[in-house]
Each structure stands twice: as structure tokens, then as C-alpha cells.
Amino acid sequence: MTVPEVVTNQNMEYLRNLVKKGANNWPGAKFIVRPDGKLIDLSVLHNRTDQHLEIGYTVERHLQDNDYVIFNR
């Protein structure tokens, strides 16, 4: 499961580290969504260190401890 998080000045380094870990290591990130709608799948990207983030991008990161989750029954 992932949660979208928009890249800001305050969380850029944190999200950059999650992108470097990739989709198969927890906690990591699965996708980067650019403002133009382009989706970058980190599970098929071989060199994740070249992938740069900019303010306004959205990172689909793995759920972590202390994240809020709402369930509907």
C-alpha cells in the first residue's frame, strides 16, 4: 500500500532517500508522479539515483508506522 506525498522544501531529502530505496525495499517508494501526469515506475527503473525530484512532484511512498489510515467496512 502506498500513500501520495507532495514534494516540498521540508521533505525533499526524506523523499529522495525513499526513492533511492525503490519499490522493493521497505520503507521506500513505488512511483513518482510529475505535475504533467507522467508516472515513473521505480520498480522497473534501473538507476534510481539519477531520478531527481522537484517541488510539486508527488511520490507514492510505502505506508509507515504512525501513518493515519481510514477503513470503511
mmCIF file with all atom_site columns, C-alpha atoms in Angstrom:
data_model
loop_
_atom_site.group_PDB
_atom_site.id
_atom_site.type_symbol
_atom_site.label_atom_id
_atom_site.label_alt_id
_atom_site.label_comp_id
_atom_site.label_asym_id
_atom_site.label_entity_id
_atom_site.label_seq_id
_atom_site.pdbx_PDB_ins_code
_atom_site.Cartn_x
_atom_site.Cartn_y
_atom_site.Cartn_z
_atom_site.occupancy
_atom_site.B_iso_or_equiv
_atom_site.pdbx_formal_charge
_atom_site.auth_seq_id
_atom_site.auth_comp_id
_atom_site.auth_asym_id
_atom_site.auth_atom_id
_atom_site.pdbx_PDB_model_num
ATOM 1  C CA . MET A 1 1  ? 0.000   0.000  0.000   1.00 0.00 ? 1  MET A CA 1
ATOM 2  C CA . THR A 1 2  ? 1.193   3.479  -0.790  1.00 0.00 ? 2  THR A CA 1
ATOM 3  C CA . VAL A 1 3  ? 0.272   6.996  0.162   1.00 0.00 ? 3  VAL A CA 1
ATOM 4  C CA . PRO A 1 4  ? 0.852   10.066 -2.060  1.00 0.00 ? 4  PRO A CA 1
ATOM 5  C CA . GLU A 1 5  ? 3.102   12.770 -0.657  1.00 0.00 ? 5  GLU A CA 1
ATOM 6  C CA . VAL A 1 6  ? 3.790   16.034 -2.486  1.00 0.00 ? 6  VAL A CA 1
ATOM 7  C CA . VAL A 1 7  ? 7.436   17.128 -2.586  1.00 0.00 ? 7  VAL A CA 1
ATOM 8  C CA . THR A 1 8  ? 8.164   20.344 -0.678  1.00 0.00 ? 8  THR A CA 1
ATOM 9  C CA . ASN A 1 9  ? 11.321  22.046 0.588   1.00 0.00 ? 9  ASN A CA 1
ATOM 10 C CA . GLN A 1 10 ? 10.813  20.447 4.004   1.00 0.00 ? 10 GLN A CA 1
ATOM 11 C CA . ASN A 1 11 ? 10.515  16.818 2.843   1.00 0.00 ? 11 ASN A CA 1
ATOM 12 C CA . MET A 1 12 ? 12.701  16.755 -0.283  1.00 0.00 ? 12 MET A CA 1
ATOM 13 C CA . GLU A 1 13 ? 15.673  14.882 1.296   1.00 0.00 ? 13 GLU A CA 1
ATOM 14 C CA . TYR A 1 14 ? 13.367  12.414 3.056   1.00 0.00 ? 14 TYR A CA 1
ATOM 15 C CA . LEU A 1 15 ? 11.515  11.568 -0.167  1.00 0.00 ? 15 LEU A CA 1
ATOM 16 C CA . ARG A 1 16 ? 14.748  11.446 -2.162  1.00 0.00 ? 16 ARG A CA 1
ATOM 17 C CA . ASN A 1 17 ? 16.026  8.740  0.218   1.00 0.00 ? 17 ASN A CA 1
ATOM 18 C CA . LEU A 1 18 ? 12.798  6.755  -0.206  1.00 0.00 ? 18 LEU A CA 1
ATOM 19 C CA . VAL A 1 19 ? 13.112  6.976  -3.998  1.00 0.00 ? 19 VAL A CA 1
ATOM 20 C CA . LYS A 1 20 ? 16.696  5.667  -3.768  1.00 0.00 ? 20 LYS A CA 1
ATOM 21 C CA . LYS A 1 21 ? 15.462  2.635  -1.775  1.00 0.00 ? 21 LYS A CA 1
ATOM 22 C CA . GLY A 1 22 ? 12.980  1.844  -4.538  1.00 0.00 ? 22 GLY A CA 1
ATOM 23 C CA . ALA A 1 23 ? 9.818   -0.218 -4.647  1.00 0.00 ? 23 ALA A CA 1
ATOM 24 C CA . ASN A 1 24 ? 11.164  -3.492 -3.261  1.00 0.00 ? 24 ASN A CA 1
ATOM 25 C CA . ASN A 1 25 ? 12.706  -2.198 -0.014  1.00 0.00 ? 25 ASN A CA 1
ATOM 26 C CA . TRP A 1 26 ? 10.574  -1.001 2.871   1.00 0.00 ? 26 TRP A CA 1
ATOM 27 C CA . PRO A 1 27 ? 10.234  1.870  3.549   1.00 0.00 ? 27 PRO A CA 1
ATOM 28 C CA . GLY A 1 28 ? 10.610  3.041  0.008   1.00 0.00 ? 28 GLY A CA 1
ATOM 29 C CA . ALA A 1 29 ? 8.605   4.464  -2.849  1.00 0.00 ? 29 ALA A CA 1
ATOM 30 C CA . LYS A 1 30 ? 6.806   2.868  -5.798  1.00 0.00 ? 30 LYS A CA 1
ATOM 31 C CA . PHE A 1 31 ? 6.040   5.755  -8.149  1.00 0.00 ? 31 PHE A CA 1
ATOM 32 C CA . ILE A 1 32 ? 6.889   9.351  -8.930  1.00 0.00 ? 32 ILE A CA 1
ATOM 33 C CA . VAL A 1 33 ? 4.073   11.380 -10.475 1.00 0.00 ? 33 VAL A CA 1
ATOM 34 C CA . ARG A 1 34 ? 5.074   14.556 -12.290 1.00 0.00 ? 34 ARG A CA 1
ATOM 35 C CA . PRO A 1 35 ? 2.731   17.568 -12.474 1.00 0.00 ? 35 PRO A CA 1
ATOM 36 C CA . ASP A 1 36 ? 2.114   16.854 -16.177 1.00 0.00 ? 36 ASP A CA 1
ATOM 37 C CA . GLY A 1 37 ? 0.724   13.421 -15.206 1.00 0.00 ? 37 GLY A CA 1
ATOM 38 C CA . LYS A 1 38 ? 3.711   11.318 -16.271 1.00 0.00 ? 38 LYS A CA 1
ATOM 39 C CA . LEU A 1 39 ? 4.076   8.284  -13.987 1.00 0.00 ? 39 LEU A CA 1
ATOM 40 C CA . ILE A 1 40 ? 7.555   6.881  -13.299 1.00 0.00 ? 40 ILE A CA 1
ATOM 41 C CA . ASP A 1 41 ? 7.556   3.304  -12.002 1.00 0.00 ? 41 ASP A CA 1
ATOM 42 C CA . LEU A 1 42 ? 10.531  2.823  -9.681  1.00 0.00 ? 42 LEU A CA 1
ATOM 43 C CA . SER A 1 43 ? 10.305  -0.977 -9.780  1.00 0.00 ? 43 SER A CA 1
ATOM 44 C CA . VAL A 1 44 ? 11.467  -1.064 -13.418 1.00 0.00 ? 44 VAL A CA 1
ATOM 45 C CA . LEU A 1 45 ? 13.869  1.875  -13.232 1.00 0.00 ? 45 LEU A CA 1
ATOM 46 C CA . HIS A 1 46 ? 17.426  0.537  -13.043 1.00 0.00 ? 46 HIS A CA 1
ATOM 47 C CA . ASN A 1 47 ? 19.352  3.633  -11.952 1.00 0.00 ? 47 ASN A CA 1
ATOM 48 C CA . ARG A 1 48 ? 17.187  5.340  -9.330  1.00 0.00 ? 48 ARG A CA 1
ATOM 49 C CA . THR A 1 49 ? 19.961  7.673  -8.181  1.00 0.00 ? 49 THR A CA 1
ATOM 50 C CA . ASP A 1 50 ? 19.668  9.633  -11.445 1.00 0.00 ? 50 ASP A CA 1
ATOM 51 C CA . GLN A 1 51 ? 15.967  10.277 -10.806 1.00 0.00 ? 51 GLN A CA 1
ATOM 52 C CA . HIS A 1 52 ? 15.705  13.795 -9.431  1.00 0.00 ? 52 HIS A CA 1
ATOM 53 C CA . LEU A 1 53 ? 12.754  15.288 -7.614  1.00 0.00 ? 53 LEU A CA 1
ATOM 54 C CA . GLU A 1 54 ? 11.386  18.779 -7.947  1.00 0.00 ? 54 GLU A CA 1
ATOM 55 C CA . ILE A 1 55 ? 8.964   20.713 -5.809  1.00 0.00 ? 55 ILE A CA 1
ATOM 56 C CA . GLY A 1 56 ? 5.419   19.840 -6.851  1.00 0.00 ? 56 GLY A CA 1
ATOM 57 C CA . TYR A 1 57 ? 6.133   16.222 -7.821  1.00 0.00 ? 57 TYR A CA 1
ATOM 58 C CA . THR A 1 58 ? 4.179   13.531 -5.980  1.00 0.00 ? 58 THR A CA 1
ATOM 59 C CA . VAL A 1 59 ? 5.904   10.460 -4.543  1.00 0.00 ? 59 VAL A CA 1
ATOM 60 C CA . GLU A 1 60 ? 3.824   7.341  -3.891  1.00 0.00 ? 60 GLU A CA 1
ATOM 61 C CA . ARG A 1 61 ? 5.624   6.084  -0.782  1.00 0.00 ? 61 ARG A CA 1
ATOM 62 C CA . HIS A 1 62 ? 5.040   2.960  1.290   1.00 0.00 ? 62 HIS A CA 1
ATOM 63 C CA . LEU A 1 63 ? 2.870   3.206  4.375   1.00 0.00 ? 63 LEU A CA 1
ATOM 64 C CA . GLN A 1 64 ? 4.917   3.551  7.541   1.00 0.00 ? 64 GLN A CA 1
ATOM 65 C CA . ASP A 1 65 ? 4.352   3.423  11.269  1.00 0.00 ? 65 ASP A CA 1
ATOM 66 C CA . ASN A 1 66 ? 2.197   6.287  12.608  1.00 0.00 ? 66 ASN A CA 1
ATOM 67 C CA . ASP A 1 67 ? 0.536   6.966  9.230   1.00 0.00 ? 67 ASP A CA 1
ATOM 68 C CA . TYR A 1 68 ? -3.190  7.567  9.525   1.00 0.00 ? 68 TYR A CA 1
ATOM 69 C CA . VAL A 1 69 ? -5.417  5.032  7.784   1.00 0.00 ? 69 VAL A CA 1
ATOM 70 C CA . ILE A 1 70 ? -9.200  5.158  7.439   1.00 0.00 ? 70 ILE A CA 1
ATOM 71 C CA . PHE A 1 71 ? -11.066 1.895  6.849   1.00 0.00 ? 71 PHE A CA 1
ATOM 72 C CA . ASN A 1 72 ? -14.627 1.580  5.655   1.00 0.00 ? 72 ASN A CA 1
ATOM 73 C CA . ARG A 1 73 ? -16.474 -1.597 6.454   1.00 0.00 ? 73 ARG A CA 1
#
